[in-house]
PDB file of C-alpha atoms in Angstrom:
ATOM      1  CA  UNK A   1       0.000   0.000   0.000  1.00  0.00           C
ATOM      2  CA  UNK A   2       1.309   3.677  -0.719  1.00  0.00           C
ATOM      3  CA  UNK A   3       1.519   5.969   2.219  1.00  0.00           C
ATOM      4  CA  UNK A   4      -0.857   8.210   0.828  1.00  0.00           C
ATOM      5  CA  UNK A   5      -4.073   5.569   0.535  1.00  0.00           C
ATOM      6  CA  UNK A   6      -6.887   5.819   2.631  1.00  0.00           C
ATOM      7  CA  UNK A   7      -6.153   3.949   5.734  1.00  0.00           C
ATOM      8  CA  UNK A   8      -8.428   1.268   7.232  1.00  0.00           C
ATOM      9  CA  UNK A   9     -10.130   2.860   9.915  1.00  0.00           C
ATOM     10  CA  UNK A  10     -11.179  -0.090  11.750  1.00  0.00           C
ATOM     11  CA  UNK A  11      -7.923  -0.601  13.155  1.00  0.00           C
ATOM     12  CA  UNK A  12      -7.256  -1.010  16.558  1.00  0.00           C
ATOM     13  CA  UNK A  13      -5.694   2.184  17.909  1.00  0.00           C
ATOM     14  CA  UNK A  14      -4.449   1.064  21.185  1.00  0.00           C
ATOM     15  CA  UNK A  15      -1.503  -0.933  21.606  1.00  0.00           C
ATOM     16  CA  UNK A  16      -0.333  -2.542  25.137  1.00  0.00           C
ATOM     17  CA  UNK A  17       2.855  -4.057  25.791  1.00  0.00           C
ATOM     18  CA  UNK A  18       4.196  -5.533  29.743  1.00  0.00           C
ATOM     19  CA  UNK A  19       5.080  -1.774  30.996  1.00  0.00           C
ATOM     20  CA  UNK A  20       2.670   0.871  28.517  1.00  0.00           C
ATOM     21  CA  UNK A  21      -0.304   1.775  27.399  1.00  0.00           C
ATOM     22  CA  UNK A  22      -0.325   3.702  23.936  1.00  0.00           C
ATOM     23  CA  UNK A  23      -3.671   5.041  23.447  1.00  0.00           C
ATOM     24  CA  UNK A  24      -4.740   8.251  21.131  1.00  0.00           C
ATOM     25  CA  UNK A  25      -3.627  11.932  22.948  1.00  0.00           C
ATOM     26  CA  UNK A  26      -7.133  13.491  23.796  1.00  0.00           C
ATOM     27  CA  UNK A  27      -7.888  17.436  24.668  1.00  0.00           C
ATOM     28  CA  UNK A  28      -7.810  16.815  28.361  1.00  0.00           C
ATOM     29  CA  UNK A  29      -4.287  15.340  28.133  1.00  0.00           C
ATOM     30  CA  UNK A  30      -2.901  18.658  27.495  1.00  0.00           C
ATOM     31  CA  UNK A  31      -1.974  20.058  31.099  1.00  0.00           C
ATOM     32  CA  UNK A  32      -0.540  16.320  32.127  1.00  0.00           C
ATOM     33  CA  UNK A  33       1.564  16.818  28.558  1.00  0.00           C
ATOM     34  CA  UNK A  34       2.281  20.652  28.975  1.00  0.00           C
ATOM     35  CA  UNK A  35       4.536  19.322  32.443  1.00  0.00           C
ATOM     36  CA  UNK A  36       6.693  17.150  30.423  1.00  0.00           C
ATOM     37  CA  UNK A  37       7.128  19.494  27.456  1.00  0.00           C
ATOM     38  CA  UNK A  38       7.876  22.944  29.261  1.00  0.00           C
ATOM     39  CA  UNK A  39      11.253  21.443  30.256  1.00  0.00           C
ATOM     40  CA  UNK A  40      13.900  23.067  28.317  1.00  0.00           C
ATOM     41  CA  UNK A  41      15.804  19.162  28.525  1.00  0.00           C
ATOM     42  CA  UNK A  42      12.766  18.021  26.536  1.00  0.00           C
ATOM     43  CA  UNK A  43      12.389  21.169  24.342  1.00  0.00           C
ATOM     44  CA  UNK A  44      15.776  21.532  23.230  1.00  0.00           C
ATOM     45  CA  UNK A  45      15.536  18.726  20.658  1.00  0.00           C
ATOM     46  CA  UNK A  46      12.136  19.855  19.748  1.00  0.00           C
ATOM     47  CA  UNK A  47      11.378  21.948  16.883  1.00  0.00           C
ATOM     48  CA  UNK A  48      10.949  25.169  18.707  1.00  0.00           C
ATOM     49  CA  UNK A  49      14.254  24.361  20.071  1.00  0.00           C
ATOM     50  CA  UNK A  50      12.970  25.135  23.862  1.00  0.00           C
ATOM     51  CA  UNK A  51      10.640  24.040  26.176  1.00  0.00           C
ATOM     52  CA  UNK A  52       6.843  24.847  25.106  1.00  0.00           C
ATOM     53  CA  UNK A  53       4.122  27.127  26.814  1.00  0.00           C
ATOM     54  CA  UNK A  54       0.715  25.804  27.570  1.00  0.00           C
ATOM     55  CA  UNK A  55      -0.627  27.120  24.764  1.00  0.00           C
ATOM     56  CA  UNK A  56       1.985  25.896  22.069  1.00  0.00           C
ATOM     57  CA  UNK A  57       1.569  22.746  24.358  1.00  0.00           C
ATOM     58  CA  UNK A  58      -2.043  23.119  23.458  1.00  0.00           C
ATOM     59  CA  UNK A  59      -1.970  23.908  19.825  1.00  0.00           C
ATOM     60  CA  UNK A  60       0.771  20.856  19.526  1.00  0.00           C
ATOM     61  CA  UNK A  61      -1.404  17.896  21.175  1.00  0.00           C
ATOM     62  CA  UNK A  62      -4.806  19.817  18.528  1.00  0.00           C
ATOM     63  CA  UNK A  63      -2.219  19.114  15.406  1.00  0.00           C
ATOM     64  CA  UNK A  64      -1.461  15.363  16.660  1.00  0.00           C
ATOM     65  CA  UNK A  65      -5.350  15.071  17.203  1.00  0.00           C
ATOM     66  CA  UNK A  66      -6.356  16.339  13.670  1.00  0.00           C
ATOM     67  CA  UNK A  67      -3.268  13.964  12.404  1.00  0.00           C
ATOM     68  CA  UNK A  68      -5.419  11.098  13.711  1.00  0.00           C
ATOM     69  CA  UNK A  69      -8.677  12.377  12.786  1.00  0.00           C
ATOM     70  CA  UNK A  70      -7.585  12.934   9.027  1.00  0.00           C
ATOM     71  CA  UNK A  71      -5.428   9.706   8.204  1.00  0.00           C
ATOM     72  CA  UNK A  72      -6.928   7.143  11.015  1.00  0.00           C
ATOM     73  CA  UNK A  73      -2.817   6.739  12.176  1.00  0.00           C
ATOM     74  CA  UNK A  74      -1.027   9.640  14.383  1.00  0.00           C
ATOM     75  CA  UNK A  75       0.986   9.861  17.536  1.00  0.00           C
ATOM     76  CA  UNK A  76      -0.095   7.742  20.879  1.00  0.00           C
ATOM     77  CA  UNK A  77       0.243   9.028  24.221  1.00  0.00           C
ATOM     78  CA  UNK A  78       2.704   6.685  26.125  1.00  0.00           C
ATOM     79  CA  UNK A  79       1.244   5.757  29.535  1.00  0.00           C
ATOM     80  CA  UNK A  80       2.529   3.691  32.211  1.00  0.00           C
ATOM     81  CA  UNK A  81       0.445   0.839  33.285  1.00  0.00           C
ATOM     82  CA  UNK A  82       1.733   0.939  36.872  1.00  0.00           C
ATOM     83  CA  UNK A  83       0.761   4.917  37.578  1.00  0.00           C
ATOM     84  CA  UNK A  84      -1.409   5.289  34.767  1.00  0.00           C
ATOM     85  CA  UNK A  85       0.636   8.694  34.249  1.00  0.00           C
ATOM     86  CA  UNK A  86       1.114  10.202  30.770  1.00  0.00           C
ATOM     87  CA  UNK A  87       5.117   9.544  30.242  1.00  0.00           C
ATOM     88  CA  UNK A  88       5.902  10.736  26.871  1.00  0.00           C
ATOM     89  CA  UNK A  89       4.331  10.093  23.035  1.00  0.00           C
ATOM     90  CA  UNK A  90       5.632   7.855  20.566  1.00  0.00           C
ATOM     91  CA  UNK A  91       3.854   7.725  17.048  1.00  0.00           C
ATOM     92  CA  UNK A  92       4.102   8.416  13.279  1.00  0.00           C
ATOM     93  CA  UNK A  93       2.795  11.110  11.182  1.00  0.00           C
ATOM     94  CA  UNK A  94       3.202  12.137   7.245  1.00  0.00           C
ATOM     95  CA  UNK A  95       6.177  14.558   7.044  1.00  0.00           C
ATOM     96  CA  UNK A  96       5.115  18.124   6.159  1.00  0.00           C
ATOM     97  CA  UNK A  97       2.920  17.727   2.545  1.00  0.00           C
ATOM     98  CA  UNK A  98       4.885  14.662   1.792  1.00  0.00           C
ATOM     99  CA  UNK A  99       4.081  10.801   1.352  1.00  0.00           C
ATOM    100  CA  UNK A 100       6.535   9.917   3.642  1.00  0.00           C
ATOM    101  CA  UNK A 101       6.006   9.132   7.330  1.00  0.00           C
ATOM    102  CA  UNK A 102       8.054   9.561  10.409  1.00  0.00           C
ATOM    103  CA  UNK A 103       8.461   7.869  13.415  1.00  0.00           C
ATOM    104  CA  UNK A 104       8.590  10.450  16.258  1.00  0.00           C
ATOM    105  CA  UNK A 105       8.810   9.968  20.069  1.00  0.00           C
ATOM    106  CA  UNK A 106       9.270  12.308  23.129  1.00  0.00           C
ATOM    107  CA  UNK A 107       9.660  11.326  27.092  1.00  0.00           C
ATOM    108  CA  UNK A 108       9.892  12.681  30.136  1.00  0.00           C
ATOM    109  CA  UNK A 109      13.711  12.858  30.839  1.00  0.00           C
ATOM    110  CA  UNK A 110      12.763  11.000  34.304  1.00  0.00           C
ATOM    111  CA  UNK A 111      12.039   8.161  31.931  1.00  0.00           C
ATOM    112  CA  UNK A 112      15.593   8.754  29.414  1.00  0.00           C
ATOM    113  CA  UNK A 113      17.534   5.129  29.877  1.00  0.00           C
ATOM    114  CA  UNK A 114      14.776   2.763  30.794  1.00  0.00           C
ATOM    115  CA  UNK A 115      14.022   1.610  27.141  1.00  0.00           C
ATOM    116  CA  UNK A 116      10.396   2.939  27.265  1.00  0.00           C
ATOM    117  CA  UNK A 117      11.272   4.844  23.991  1.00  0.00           C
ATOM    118  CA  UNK A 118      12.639   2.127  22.371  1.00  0.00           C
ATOM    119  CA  UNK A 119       9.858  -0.173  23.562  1.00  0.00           C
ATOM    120  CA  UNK A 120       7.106   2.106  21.831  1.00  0.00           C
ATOM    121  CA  UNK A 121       8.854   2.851  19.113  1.00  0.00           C
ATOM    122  CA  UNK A 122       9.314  -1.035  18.416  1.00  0.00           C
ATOM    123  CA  UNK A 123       5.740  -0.712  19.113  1.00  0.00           C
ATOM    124  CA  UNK A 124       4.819   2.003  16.447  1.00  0.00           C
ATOM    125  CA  UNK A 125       7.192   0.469  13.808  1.00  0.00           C
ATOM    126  CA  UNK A 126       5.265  -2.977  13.358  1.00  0.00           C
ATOM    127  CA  UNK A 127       1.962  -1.254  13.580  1.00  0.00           C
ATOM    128  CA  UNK A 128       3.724   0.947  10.452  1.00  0.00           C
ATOM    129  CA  UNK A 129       4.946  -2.086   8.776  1.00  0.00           C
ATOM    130  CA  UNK A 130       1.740  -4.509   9.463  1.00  0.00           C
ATOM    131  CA  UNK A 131      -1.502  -2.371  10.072  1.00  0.00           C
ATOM    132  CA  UNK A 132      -0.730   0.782   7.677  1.00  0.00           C
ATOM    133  CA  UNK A 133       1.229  -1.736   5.410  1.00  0.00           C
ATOM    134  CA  UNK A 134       3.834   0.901   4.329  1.00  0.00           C
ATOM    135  CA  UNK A 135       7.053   0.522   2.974  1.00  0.00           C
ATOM    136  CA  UNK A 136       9.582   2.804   4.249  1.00  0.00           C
ATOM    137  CA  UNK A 137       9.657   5.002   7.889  1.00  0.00           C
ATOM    138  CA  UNK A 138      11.875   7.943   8.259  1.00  0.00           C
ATOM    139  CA  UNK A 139      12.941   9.614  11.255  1.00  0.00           C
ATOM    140  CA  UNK A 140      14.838  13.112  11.738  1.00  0.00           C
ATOM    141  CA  UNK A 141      16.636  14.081  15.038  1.00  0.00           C
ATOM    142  CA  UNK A 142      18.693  17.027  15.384  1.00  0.00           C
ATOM    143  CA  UNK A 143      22.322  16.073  14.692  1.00  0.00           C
ATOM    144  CA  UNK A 144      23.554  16.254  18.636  1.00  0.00           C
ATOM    145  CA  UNK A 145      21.056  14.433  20.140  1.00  0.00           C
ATOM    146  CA  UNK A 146      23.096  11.351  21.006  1.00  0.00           C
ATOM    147  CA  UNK A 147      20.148   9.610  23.150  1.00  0.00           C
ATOM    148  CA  UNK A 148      17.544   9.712  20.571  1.00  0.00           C
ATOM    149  CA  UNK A 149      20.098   8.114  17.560  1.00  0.00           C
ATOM    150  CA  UNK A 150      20.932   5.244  19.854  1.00  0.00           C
ATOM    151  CA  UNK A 151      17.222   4.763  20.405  1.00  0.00           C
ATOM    152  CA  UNK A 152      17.251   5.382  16.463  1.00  0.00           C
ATOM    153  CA  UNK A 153      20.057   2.742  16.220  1.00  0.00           C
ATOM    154  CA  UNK A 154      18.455  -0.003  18.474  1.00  0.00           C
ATOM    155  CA  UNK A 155      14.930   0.081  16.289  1.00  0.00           C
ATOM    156  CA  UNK A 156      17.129  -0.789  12.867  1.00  0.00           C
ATOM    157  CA  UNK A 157      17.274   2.447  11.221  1.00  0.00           C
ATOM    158  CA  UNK A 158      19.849   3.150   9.300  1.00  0.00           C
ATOM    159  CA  UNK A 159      21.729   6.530   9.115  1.00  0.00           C
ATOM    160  CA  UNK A 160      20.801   8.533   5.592  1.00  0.00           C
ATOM    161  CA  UNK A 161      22.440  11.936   5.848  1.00  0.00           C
ATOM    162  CA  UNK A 162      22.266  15.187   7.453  1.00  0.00           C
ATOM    163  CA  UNK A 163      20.578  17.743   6.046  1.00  0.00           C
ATOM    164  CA  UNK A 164      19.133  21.829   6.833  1.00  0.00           C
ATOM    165  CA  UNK A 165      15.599  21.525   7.635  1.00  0.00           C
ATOM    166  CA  UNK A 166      13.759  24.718   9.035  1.00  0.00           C
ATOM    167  CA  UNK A 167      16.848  26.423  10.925  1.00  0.00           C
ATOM    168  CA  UNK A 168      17.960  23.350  11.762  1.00  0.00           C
ATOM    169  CA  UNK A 169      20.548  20.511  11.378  1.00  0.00           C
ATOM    170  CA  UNK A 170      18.937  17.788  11.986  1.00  0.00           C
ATOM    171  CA  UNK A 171      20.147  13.581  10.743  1.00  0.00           C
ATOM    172  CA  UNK A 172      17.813  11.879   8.775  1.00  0.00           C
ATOM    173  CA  UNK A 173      17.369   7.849   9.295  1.00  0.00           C
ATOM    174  CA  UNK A 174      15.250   5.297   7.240  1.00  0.00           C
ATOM    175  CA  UNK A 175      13.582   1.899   8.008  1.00  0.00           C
ATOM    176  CA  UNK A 176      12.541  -0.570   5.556  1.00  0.00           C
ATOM    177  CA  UNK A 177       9.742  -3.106   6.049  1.00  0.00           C
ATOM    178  CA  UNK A 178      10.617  -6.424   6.670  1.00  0.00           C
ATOM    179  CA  UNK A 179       7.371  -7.818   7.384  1.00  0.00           C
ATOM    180  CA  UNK A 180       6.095  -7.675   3.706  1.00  0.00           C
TER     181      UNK A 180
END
């Protein structure tokens, strides 16, 4: 299937593993979210390049909601089963006006080095590569952010180059389905 066909959307949008919960980000996620992503350590590899304010916090979790709403796929809110506490996201979404689709994940840095990120993202990836039946994943991370390309490394993506995007250096990465 091409990225850009109508996805199925029957498809179960929650997936559980032993530790999280990945379920859909809804409106009244947005103050748990805005705590994790007003820290500068979680903002600096953001976009914005800083930690967000409520209401970019706010207009951030409406774009992953409309993502969902419009292609039946998006980002998932990452939620530990043990405190039922929002950790993080981990998801995919089309890049810009492209076909392509990106893997993209975000945690609380009280949750960096327990393999939560790599656990959803392993998570994401086969619902990519068996659900939305797609080809290729790509992922971009800014070009010093260490943690995130060994997170990058342990999923099986595969370095591409480096390249300006929006102000920004940031390393692109590529995946290729092996379930097809």
């Amino acid at each position: 299937m091409e990225n850009n066909e109508t996805i199925n959307e029957n498809l179960n949008i929650n997936i559980s593993t032993k530790r999280i919960l990945m379920r859909q980000l809804i409106v009244e996620d947005i103050k748990e979210f805005y705590e994790i992503v007003k820290k500068n350590s979680v903002g600096e590899w953001l976009g914005i390049g800083n930690g967000m304010t409520f209401e970019e916090s706010e207009q951030y979790i409406n774009k992953i909601i409309k993502h969902w709403n419009q292609h039946s796929f998006g980002v998932w809110a990452v939620v530990n089963k043990s405190t039922e506490k929002i950790m993080g996201h981990c998801g995919l979404r089309y890049i810009d006006d492209t076909k392509d689709i990106e893997i993209i994940y975000l945690l609380d840095p009280k949750f960096w080095g327990m393999g939560y990120a790599t656990e959803a993202g392993n998570e994401a990836i086969k619902f990519a590569f068996n659900s939305l039946k797609i080809n290729k994943l790509t992922a971009r991370v800014r070009t010093n952010n260490i943690k995130s390309k060994k997170v990058l490394d342990k999923l099986g993506f595969q370095f591409v180059y480096d390249k300006d995007y929006e102000d920004r250096r940031l390393s692109y990465y590529e995946l290729f389905n092996q379930y097809s």
